Short mmCIF file of C-alpha atoms in Angstrom, two decimals:
data_model
loop_
_atom_site.label_atom_id
_atom_site.label_comp_id
_atom_site.label_asym_id
_atom_site.label_seq_id
_atom_site.Cartn_x
_atom_site.Cartn_y
_atom_site.Cartn_z
CA UNK V 1 -27.26 45.21 64.50
CA UNK V 2 -30.75 46.68 64.79
CA UNK V 3 -29.91 49.47 62.31
CA UNK V 4 -28.58 46.92 59.82
CA UNK V 5 -31.73 44.86 60.10
CA UNK V 6 -33.89 47.94 59.57
CA UNK V 7 -31.87 48.89 56.51
CA UNK V 8 -32.19 45.39 55.07
CA UNK V 9 -35.93 45.38 55.72
CA UNK V 10 -36.27 48.74 53.97
CA UNK V 11 -34.24 47.47 51.04
CA UNK V 12 -36.39 44.33 50.71
CA UNK V 13 -39.53 46.46 50.89
CA UNK V 14 -38.16 48.75 48.19
CA UNK V 15 -37.35 45.78 45.94
CA UNK V 16 -40.85 44.42 46.47
CA UNK V 17 -42.38 47.76 45.45
CA UNK V 18 -40.15 47.94 42.40
CA UNK V 19 -41.03 44.40 41.34
CA UNK V 20 -44.75 45.04 41.75
CA UNK V 21 -45.09 48.53 40.29
CA UNK V 22 -42.20 49.21 37.93
CA UNK V 23 -42.06 48.12 34.35
CA UNK V 24 -39.37 45.80 33.05
CA UNK V 25 -37.32 48.66 31.68
CA UNK V 26 -37.36 50.47 35.02
CA UNK V 27 -36.29 47.24 36.77
CA UNK V 28 -33.28 47.03 34.50
CA UNK V 29 -32.35 50.58 35.27
CA UNK V 30 -32.56 50.02 39.03
CA UNK V 31 -30.59 46.78 38.84
CA UNK V 32 -27.92 48.33 36.61
CA UNK V 33 -27.34 51.23 39.00
CA UNK V 34 -27.69 49.10 42.10
CA UNK V 35 -28.92 52.07 44.13
CA UNK V 36 -31.67 52.10 46.70
CA UNK V 37 -33.47 55.39 47.37
CA UNK V 38 -33.66 54.56 51.12
CA UNK V 39 -30.96 55.24 53.68
CA UNK V 40 -30.02 53.04 56.58
CA UNK V 41 -32.96 54.32 58.68
CA UNK V 42 -35.38 53.30 56.00
CA UNK V 43 -36.24 56.86 54.99
CA UNK V 44 -36.13 58.13 51.45
CA UNK V 45 -33.08 60.23 50.62
CA UNK V 46 -33.48 64.02 50.38
CA UNK V 47 -32.68 64.17 46.68
CA UNK V 48 -35.26 61.48 45.93
CA UNK V 49 -37.86 63.23 48.08
CA UNK V 50 -37.16 66.48 46.25
CA UNK V 51 -37.45 64.71 42.93
CA UNK V 52 -40.75 63.13 44.02
CA UNK V 53 -42.12 66.52 45.10
CA UNK V 54 -41.10 68.04 41.77
CA UNK V 55 -42.85 65.24 39.90
CA UNK V 56 -46.02 65.75 41.95
CA UNK V 57 -45.91 69.52 41.33
CA UNK V 58 -45.39 68.97 37.61
CA UNK V 59 -48.34 66.59 37.53
CA UNK V 60 -50.47 69.18 39.38
CA UNK V 61 -49.54 71.95 36.94
CA UNK V 62 -50.16 69.62 34.00
CA UNK V 63 -53.62 68.82 35.36
CA UNK V 64 -54.36 72.53 35.69
CA UNK V 65 -53.29 73.17 32.11
CA UNK V 66 -55.47 70.32 30.88
CA UNK V 67 -58.51 71.89 32.55
CA UNK V 68 -57.95 75.29 30.94
CA UNK V 69 -60.19 76.00 27.99
CA UNK V 70 -58.58 77.05 24.68
CA UNK V 71 -59.00 80.78 24.13
CA UNK V 72 -60.54 81.86 20.78
CA UNK V 73 -58.18 83.61 18.39
CA UNK V 74 -60.43 86.64 17.97
CA UNK V 75 -60.38 87.35 21.71
CA UNK V 76 -58.11 90.10 23.07
CA UNK V 77 -55.27 88.98 25.32
CA UNK V 78 -56.48 91.09 28.25
CA UNK V 79 -59.78 89.14 28.24
CA UNK V 80 -58.16 85.68 28.39
CA UNK V 81 -58.41 85.41 32.19
CA UNK V 82 -62.07 86.52 32.14
CA UNK V 83 -62.73 83.95 29.43
CA UNK V 84 -61.48 81.13 31.65
CA UNK V 85 -63.35 82.46 34.68
CA UNK V 86 -66.72 82.84 32.95
CA UNK V 87 -66.35 79.51 31.23
CA UNK V 88 -66.31 77.83 34.62
CA UNK V 89 -69.23 80.05 35.68
CA UNK V 90 -71.27 78.83 32.70
CA UNK V 91 -70.42 75.19 33.40
CA UNK V 92 -71.30 75.56 37.10
CA UNK V 93 -74.52 77.38 36.22
CA UNK V 94 -75.47 74.60 33.84
CA UNK V 95 -74.91 72.08 36.61
CA UNK V 96 -77.16 74.12 38.93
CA UNK V 97 -79.84 74.30 36.22
CA UNK V 98 -79.82 70.52 35.94
CA UNK V 99 -79.90 70.16 39.71
CA UNK V 100 -82.99 72.35 39.90
CA UNK V 101 -84.97 69.64 38.13
CA UNK V 102 -84.54 67.48 41.23
CA UNK V 103 -85.60 70.37 43.47
CA UNK V 104 -88.64 71.24 41.35
CA UNK V 105 -89.77 67.62 41.41
CA UNK V 106 -90.78 68.22 45.04
CA UNK V 107 -93.66 70.50 43.93
CA UNK V 108 -96.65 69.34 41.86
CA UNK V 109 -96.81 72.01 39.12
CA UNK V 110 -95.16 71.59 35.68
CA UNK V 111 -94.88 75.29 34.79
CA UNK V 112 -91.73 75.96 36.90
CA UNK V 113 -90.12 72.90 35.30
CA UNK V 114 -90.84 74.28 31.81
CA UNK V 115 -89.30 77.61 32.78
CA UNK V 116 -86.19 75.78 34.00
CA UNK V 117 -85.97 73.94 30.67
CA UNK V 118 -85.84 77.27 28.81
CA UNK V 119 -83.28 78.58 31.31
CA UNK V 120 -81.09 75.54 30.64
CA UNK V 121 -81.32 76.08 26.88
CA UNK V 122 -80.32 79.73 27.25
CA UNK V 123 -77.39 78.60 29.38
CA UNK V 124 -76.23 76.29 26.60
CA UNK V 125 -76.55 79.13 24.05
CA UNK V 126 -74.47 81.32 26.37
CA UNK V 127 -71.72 78.68 26.42
CA UNK V 128 -71.75 78.49 22.61
CA UNK V 129 -71.44 82.28 22.29
CA UNK V 130 -68.70 82.36 24.89
CA UNK V 131 -66.75 79.62 23.12
CA UNK V 132 -66.88 81.68 19.91
CA UNK V 133 -65.38 84.68 21.72
CA UNK V 134 -68.54 86.78 22.23
CA UNK V 135 -68.02 87.38 25.94
CA UNK V 136 -70.59 90.15 26.43
CA UNK V 137 -73.31 88.44 24.37
CA UNK V 138 -72.80 85.16 26.23
CA UNK V 139 -72.91 86.89 29.60
CA UNK V 140 -76.13 88.71 28.70
CA UNK V 141 -77.57 85.42 27.47
CA UNK V 142 -76.93 84.02 30.96
CA UNK V 143 -77.79 87.01 33.19
CA UNK V 144 -80.99 88.28 31.55
CA UNK V 145 -82.80 84.88 31.37
CA UNK V 146 -81.63 84.22 34.94
CA UNK V 147 -83.33 87.38 36.15
CA UNK V 148 -86.51 86.66 34.10
CA UNK V 149 -86.66 83.08 35.39
CA UNK V 150 -86.29 84.27 38.99
CA UNK V 151 -89.12 86.79 38.50
CA UNK V 152 -91.41 84.13 36.99
CA UNK V 153 -90.69 81.64 39.77
CA UNK V 154 -91.31 84.32 42.36
CA UNK V 155 -94.60 85.16 40.62
CA UNK V 156 -95.66 81.50 40.48
CA UNK V 157 -94.40 80.15 43.80
CA UNK V 158 -94.17 83.22 46.02
CA UNK V 159 -91.48 85.40 47.61
CA UNK V 160 -90.46 82.98 50.33
CA UNK V 161 -88.29 80.77 48.14
CA UNK V 162 -85.28 83.11 47.89
CA UNK V 163 -85.57 83.49 44.12
CA UNK V 164 -84.79 87.22 44.41
CA UNK V 165 -81.15 86.31 45.11
CA UNK V 166 -80.68 85.53 41.42
CA UNK V 167 -81.41 89.16 40.54
CA UNK V 168 -78.37 90.12 42.62
CA UNK V 169 -76.23 87.47 40.89
CA UNK V 170 -77.35 88.69 37.45
CA UNK V 171 -76.52 92.33 38.28
CA UNK V 172 -73.14 91.23 39.69
CA UNK V 173 -72.28 89.40 36.47
CA UNK V 174 -73.21 92.47 34.42
CA UNK V 175 -71.05 94.73 36.59
CA UNK V 176 -67.90 92.62 36.04
CA UNK V 177 -68.49 92.06 32.32
CA UNK V 178 -65.75 93.32 29.92
CA UNK V 179 -67.98 96.01 28.43
CA UNK V 180 -67.97 99.79 28.60
CA UNK V 181 -68.99 101.62 31.75
CA UNK V 182 -72.10 103.04 30.14
CA UNK V 183 -73.18 99.59 28.90
CA UNK V 184 -72.76 98.10 32.37
CA UNK V 185 -74.78 100.95 33.86
CA UNK V 186 -77.58 100.57 31.33
CA UNK V 187 -77.93 96.77 31.58
CA UNK V 188 -77.60 96.57 35.36
CA UNK V 189 -80.07 99.46 35.79
CA UNK V 190 -82.51 97.74 33.45
CA UNK V 191 -82.34 94.53 35.49
CA UNK V 192 -82.93 96.44 38.72
CA UNK V 193 -85.93 98.24 37.23
CA UNK V 194 -87.28 94.90 35.98
CA UNK V 195 -86.95 93.42 39.46
CA UNK V 196 -88.72 96.40 41.05
CA UNK V 197 -91.52 96.17 38.50
CA UNK V 198 -91.98 92.43 39.03
CA UNK V 199 -92.75 93.04 42.72
CA UNK V 200 -96.12 94.58 41.77
CA UNK V 201 -97.39 91.32 40.29
CA UNK V 202 -99.94 89.38 42.33
CA UNK V 203 -98.26 86.25 43.70
CA UNK V 204 -98.28 83.41 44.32
CA UNK V 205 -100.61 81.81 41.85
CA UNK V 206 -99.61 78.26 42.96
CA UNK V 207 -99.58 76.98 46.49
CA UNK V 208 -96.68 74.71 47.39
CA UNK V 209 -95.71 73.12 50.72
CA UNK V 210 -93.79 75.18 53.24
CA UNK V 211 -91.01 72.60 53.36
CA UNK V 212 -90.34 73.11 49.64
CA UNK V 213 -90.14 76.90 50.00
CA UNK V 214 -87.83 76.64 52.99
CA UNK V 215 -85.51 74.21 51.18
CA UNK V 216 -85.57 76.37 48.02
CA UNK V 217 -84.66 79.45 50.06
CA UNK V 218 -81.62 77.73 51.59
CA UNK V 219 -80.48 76.27 48.25
CA UNK V 220 -80.85 79.59 46.41
CA UNK V 221 -79.00 81.49 49.13
CA UNK V 222 -76.09 79.01 49.13
CA UNK V 223 -75.82 78.95 45.34
CA UNK V 224 -75.97 82.75 45.00
CA UNK V 225 -73.47 83.41 47.77
CA UNK V 226 -71.12 80.74 46.39
CA UNK V 227 -71.21 82.17 42.87
CA UNK V 228 -70.53 85.72 44.03
CA UNK V 229 -67.80 84.70 46.50
CA UNK V 230 -65.93 82.43 44.10
CA UNK V 231 -66.04 84.92 41.22
CA UNK V 232 -65.00 87.82 43.48
CA UNK V 233 -62.08 85.86 44.94
CA UNK V 234 -60.96 84.76 41.48
CA UNK V 235 -61.15 88.32 40.14
CA UNK V 236 -59.15 89.58 43.12
CA UNK V 237 -56.51 86.89 42.54
CA UNK V 238 -56.32 87.76 38.85
CA UNK V 239 -55.93 91.45 39.71
CA UNK V 240 -53.14 90.61 42.16
CA UNK V 241 -51.31 88.50 39.57
CA UNK V 242 -51.75 91.22 36.96
CA UNK V 243 -50.30 93.79 39.36
CA UNK V 244 -47.33 91.53 40.02
CA UNK V 245 -46.72 91.19 36.29
CA UNK V 246 -46.96 94.95 35.83
CA UNK V 247 -44.49 95.57 38.64
CA UNK V 248 -42.15 92.94 37.26
CA UNK V 249 -42.33 94.51 33.81
CA UNK V 250 -41.81 97.92 35.37
CA UNK V 251 -38.70 96.76 37.22
CA UNK V 252 -37.19 94.73 34.39
CA UNK V 253 -36.17 95.43 30.83
CA UNK V 254 -38.30 93.37 28.46
CA UNK V 255 -35.47 92.66 26.01
CA UNK V 256 -32.54 91.74 28.24
CA UNK V 257 -34.22 90.94 31.55
CA UNK V 258 -31.94 93.36 33.40
CA UNK V 259 -33.34 95.85 35.89
CA UNK V 260 -34.93 98.99 34.45
CA UNK V 261 -34.11 102.62 35.25
CA UNK V 262 -36.97 102.68 37.74
CA UNK V 263 -35.48 99.72 39.63
CA UNK V 264 -32.02 101.30 39.32
CA UNK V 265 -33.12 104.24 41.46
CA UNK V 266 -34.73 101.98 44.06
CA UNK V 267 -31.89 99.46 44.32
CA UNK V 268 -29.18 102.12 44.24
CA UNK V 269 -30.79 104.11 47.06
CA UNK V 270 -31.24 100.96 49.12
CA UNK V 271 -27.61 99.90 48.67
CA UNK V 272 -26.28 103.36 49.47
CA UNK V 273 -28.15 103.43 52.77
CA UNK V 274 -26.63 100.09 53.77
CA UNK V 275 -23.02 100.84 52.89
CA UNK V 276 -20.55 101.78 50.19
CA UNK V 277 -21.61 101.42 46.58
CA UNK V 278 -19.59 101.05 43.41
CA UNK V 279 -21.20 102.12 40.13
CA UNK V 280 -19.93 100.61 36.88
CA UNK V 281 -21.18 102.43 33.79
CA UNK V 282 -20.87 100.05 30.81
CA UNK V 283 -21.40 101.20 27.23
CA UNK V 284 -21.06 99.14 24.03
CA UNK V 285 -18.52 100.63 21.63
CA UNK V 286 -19.78 101.55 18.14
CA UNK V 287 -23.22 100.05 18.78
CA UNK V 288 -24.81 102.38 16.25
CA UNK V 289 -22.51 100.98 13.58
CA UNK V 290 -23.64 97.46 14.52
CA UNK V 291 -27.28 98.45 14.08
CA UNK V 292 -26.57 100.23 10.80
CA UNK V 293 -24.53 97.42 9.23
CA UNK V 294 -26.13 94.31 10.74
CA UNK V 295 -29.66 95.43 11.56
CA UNK V 296 -31.52 96.10 14.77
CA UNK V 297 -32.32 92.42 15.30
CA UNK V 298 -28.60 91.63 15.49
CA UNK V 299 -28.18 94.58 17.82
CA UNK V 300 -30.82 93.10 20.14
CA UNK V 301 -28.99 89.77 20.09
CA UNK V 302 -25.78 91.54 21.07
CA UNK V 303 -27.50 93.22 24.02
CA UNK V 304 -29.01 89.94 25.22
CA UNK V 305 -25.69 88.09 24.98
CA UNK V 306 -23.90 90.99 26.67
CA UNK V 307 -26.37 90.88 29.55
CA UNK V 308 -25.83 87.16 30.02
CA UNK V 309 -22.05 87.53 30.13
CA UNK V 310 -22.18 90.43 32.54
CA UNK V 311 -24.52 88.56 34.88
CA UNK V 312 -22.31 85.51 34.78
CA UNK V 313 -19.28 87.46 36.03
CA UNK V 314 -21.06 89.61 38.61
CA UNK V 315 -21.56 88.63 42.23
CA UNK V 316 -24.87 87.53 43.64
CA UNK V 317 -25.19 90.77 45.62
CA UNK V 318 -24.60 92.92 42.52
CA UNK V 319 -27.41 94.30 40.39
CA UNK V 320 -27.27 94.80 36.63
CA UNK V 321 -29.50 97.51 35.16
CA UNK V 322 -30.10 98.72 31.63
CA UNK V 323 -30.14 102.49 31.72
CA UNK V 324 -31.10 102.87 28.09
CA UNK V 325 -29.99 101.83 24.61
CA UNK V 326 -26.59 100.14 24.81
CA UNK V 327 -25.75 101.55 28.25
CA UNK V 328 -25.77 99.33 31.33
CA UNK V 329 -25.11 100.05 35.00
CA UNK V 330 -23.73 97.52 37.48
CA UNK V 331 -24.39 98.33 41.15
CA UNK V 332 -21.72 96.65 43.30
CA UNK V 333 -21.87 97.06 47.11
CA UNK V 334 -18.22 97.59 48.01
CA UNK V 335 -15.78 99.96 49.74
CA UNK V 336 -12.76 98.46 47.94
CA UNK V 337 -11.80 100.58 44.96
CA UNK V 338 -9.20 98.12 43.71
CA UNK V 339 -11.74 95.34 43.94
CA UNK V 340 -14.11 97.38 41.78
CA UNK V 341 -11.34 97.94 39.24
CA UNK V 342 -10.57 94.21 39.13
CA UNK V 343 -14.27 93.41 38.75
CA UNK V 344 -14.57 95.83 35.82
CA UNK V 345 -11.45 94.38 34.18
CA UNK V 346 -12.93 90.91 34.60
CA UNK V 347 -16.10 92.05 32.85
CA UNK V 348 -14.02 93.61 30.08
CA UNK V 349 -12.07 90.38 29.65
CA UNK V 350 -15.26 88.32 29.47
CA UNK V 351 -16.48 90.49 26.57
CA UNK V 352 -13.16 90.50 24.68
CA UNK V 353 -12.19 86.86 25.22
CA UNK V 354 -14.86 85.37 22.98
CA UNK V 355 -16.74 86.66 19.95
CA UNK V 356 -20.51 86.89 20.02
CA UNK V 357 -22.30 84.16 18.06
CA UNK V 358 -25.13 85.56 15.94
CA UNK V 359 -28.27 83.84 14.75
CA UNK V 360 -27.03 83.95 11.14
CA UNK V 361 -24.02 81.80 12.05
CA UNK V 362 -21.44 84.59 12.03
CA UNK V 363 -19.21 85.85 14.81
CA UNK V 364 -19.14 89.42 16.01
CA UNK V 365 -16.36 91.13 17.96
CA UNK V 366 -17.79 93.50 20.58
CA UNK V 367 -15.99 95.78 23.01
CA UNK V 368 -17.21 97.94 25.88
CA UNK V 369 -16.02 101.01 27.75
CA UNK V 370 -16.45 101.03 31.52
CA UNK V 371 -16.44 103.95 33.93
CA UNK V 372 -16.26 103.43 37.70
CA UNK V 373 -17.39 105.63 40.58
CA UNK V 374 -17.62 104.79 44.27
CA UNK V 375 -19.32 106.44 47.25
CA UNK V 376 -21.41 106.01 50.35
CA UNK V 377 -22.80 105.14 52.75
CA UNK V 378 -25.15 108.10 52.83
CA UNK V 379 -28.43 108.68 54.68
CA UNK V 380 -29.65 110.93 51.84
CA UNK V 381 -29.11 108.30 49.15
CA UNK V 382 -31.59 109.90 46.74
CA UNK V 383 -29.25 112.87 46.30
CA UNK V 384 -25.96 110.93 46.22
CA UNK V 385 -27.00 108.31 43.66
CA UNK V 386 -27.47 110.76 40.74
CA UNK V 387 -24.03 112.21 41.51
CA UNK V 388 -22.45 108.74 41.43
CA UNK V 389 -24.16 107.94 38.14
CA UNK V 390 -23.00 111.24 36.67
CA UNK V 391 -19.37 110.68 37.74
CA UNK V 392 -19.39 107.10 36.43
CA UNK V 393 -20.83 108.40 33.17
CA UNK V 394 -18.02 110.96 32.91
CA UNK V 395 -15.44 108.23 33.52
CA UNK V 396 -17.04 106.10 30.82
CA UNK V 397 -16.86 108.96 28.31
CA UNK V 398 -13.24 109.45 29.32
CA UNK V 399 -12.64 105.80 28.39
CA UNK V 400 -14.28 106.52 25.04
CA UNK V 401 -11.96 109.46 24.42
CA UNK V 402 -8.90 107.42 25.36
CA UNK V 403 -9.59 104.84 22.67
CA UNK V 404 -12.49 102.70 23.97
CA UNK V 405 -12.34 99.09 25.16
CA UNK V 406 -10.90 100.03 28.54
CA UNK V 407 -11.69 100.78 32.18
CA UNK V 408 -11.43 104.29 33.62
CA UNK V 409 -12.06 105.18 37.26
CA UNK V 410 -13.15 108.52 38.64
CA UNK V 411 -10.20 108.70 41.04
CA UNK V 412 -7.71 108.21 38.16
CA UNK V 413 -9.20 110.96 36.03
CA UNK V 414 -7.41 114.36 35.83
CA UNK V 415 -8.56 117.14 38.11
CA UNK V 416 -11.17 119.63 36.84
CA UNK V 417 -8.51 122.36 36.57
CA UNK V 418 -6.33 120.18 34.34
CA UNK V 419 -9.32 119.24 32.24
CA UNK V 420 -10.29 122.91 31.76
CA UNK V 421 -6.70 123.82 30.82
CA UNK V 422 -6.62 120.99 28.29
CA UNK V 423 -9.89 122.14 26.74
CA UNK V 424 -8.60 125.76 26.59
CA UNK V 425 -5.39 124.74 24.80
CA UNK V 426 -7.39 122.63 22.40
CA UNK V 427 -9.69 125.54 21.61
CA UNK V 428 -6.69 127.83 21.01
CA UNK V 429 -4.95 125.46 18.62
CA UNK V 430 -8.24 124.67 16.89
CA UNK V 431 -7.38 120.98 16.45
CA UNK V 432 -8.66 117.85 18.14
CA UNK V 433 -6.84 114.55 18.19
CA UNK V 434 -8.74 112.20 15.88
CA UNK V 435 -10.38 109.06 17.20
CA UNK V 436 -8.82 106.13 15.34
CA UNK V 437 -11.69 103.77 16.03
CA UNK V 438 -14.24 106.28 14.83
CA UNK V 439 -12.23 106.83 11.65
CA UNK V 440 -12.27 103.10 10.98
CA UNK V 441 -16.05 103.09 11.26
CA UNK V 442 -16.53 106.11 9.01
CA UNK V 443 -14.83 105.40 5.62
CA UNK V 444 -15.22 107.74 2.68
CA UNK V 445 -16.71 105.38 0.09
CA UNK V 446 -19.51 102.82 0.32
CA UNK V 447 -17.17 99.99 -0.72
CA UNK V 448 -14.71 100.89 2.00
CA UNK V 449 -17.60 101.13 4.45
CA UNK V 450 -18.69 97.55 3.76
CA UNK V 451 -15.11 96.29 3.87
CA UNK V 452 -14.23 98.10 7.09
CA UNK V 453 -17.42 97.00 8.82
CA UNK V 454 -16.71 93.41 7.82
CA UNK V 455 -13.11 93.59 9.00
CA UNK V 456 -13.94 95.19 12.31
CA UNK V 457 -16.99 93.16 13.33
CA UNK V 458 -17.39 89.90 11.43
CA UNK V 459 -15.26 86.79 11.58
CA UNK V 460 -15.89 83.76 9.43
CA UNK V 461 -16.42 80.46 11.23
#
């Protein structure tokens, strides 16, 4: 009875919230479905909580995108992250410049205030240059006047106000600027020499209260340390994200999204150390003819569609890699040879069962040849994996010689002695059995070439 009362109270509370916050259209939707997002205990259901979390995350990402500044078209892509970072630096620096007017109001002299006015104007010019894509010019427009302003304030008010910290901030900004190494060395060295030379000036020329100098020292130290820390952390985060992108691009093929040859060696060695590994070498039949007759763009579409079909029919523990060109490798952890054969036949059926739909609205019949090898486990996986790949490659070429569009396993291939005897008899007779598929793709006249390519590959809708 108590649980029922709690559930009713939760339902009434939910209706009250809906009536007070939802629009009329949302009320109709809730009433039509007749569903309450609370369970009998009065808690929100898991699916609704997950949906609420997703909405909050989407709103957070949308807010982040709204606060990102549009990158100028003339700016290089590698400088886009620095553009966003320094844009926030300029805005924060402008806020600090405006805040210094309140700090300088605590001393009686107008000259430091005039210097801060010029520093604010230079900050605005730096923002304008940065918005136009002149990153180095904008950064120099911020760093050099900052160092000059600090030297003038130190000359006017004395060395106890912590104005020398801004020389360090200016040199730090120059060192991380997207300019050449020699330019960074020249500008940062010039600022250091300017700071050393400014120490020989007689100061102070104005006498201000000790409380003002103490407060200015604390404020300048906090602002300088905050600027350097935030920029350094942001640069480190950007470098980490860039490294992750590089590693992801290194491990994945940019066209198909399958693993690359580099990742093939890593994943294959890891799987071989854990247990048995089946290697499926998959090659697209007559792919060169597809590129020659339909164009390389259509060939790329075929590879992308082929990758999607292969992934759909592979297990979650399997890995699909693109070894190069139209050749793919599927790494399947398994000791069962018959299971590997059935998996390869399933992949072959998925390719043959349905034609590939092209971007030009036509249909393309594609076939593949698959070679299978199996081995492992092995402690020295680095030496066994190339042997498995080589044997699977030989089985795949055997499937090509037998007529393509089929599966051939290493354990079903003839022994090396039989293969050498067959090659010897072929050399003695001086004749080789012609490949029917290859003859269909190599007609004698150009008209027959167009007709045969159309008959073999294209099907009207």
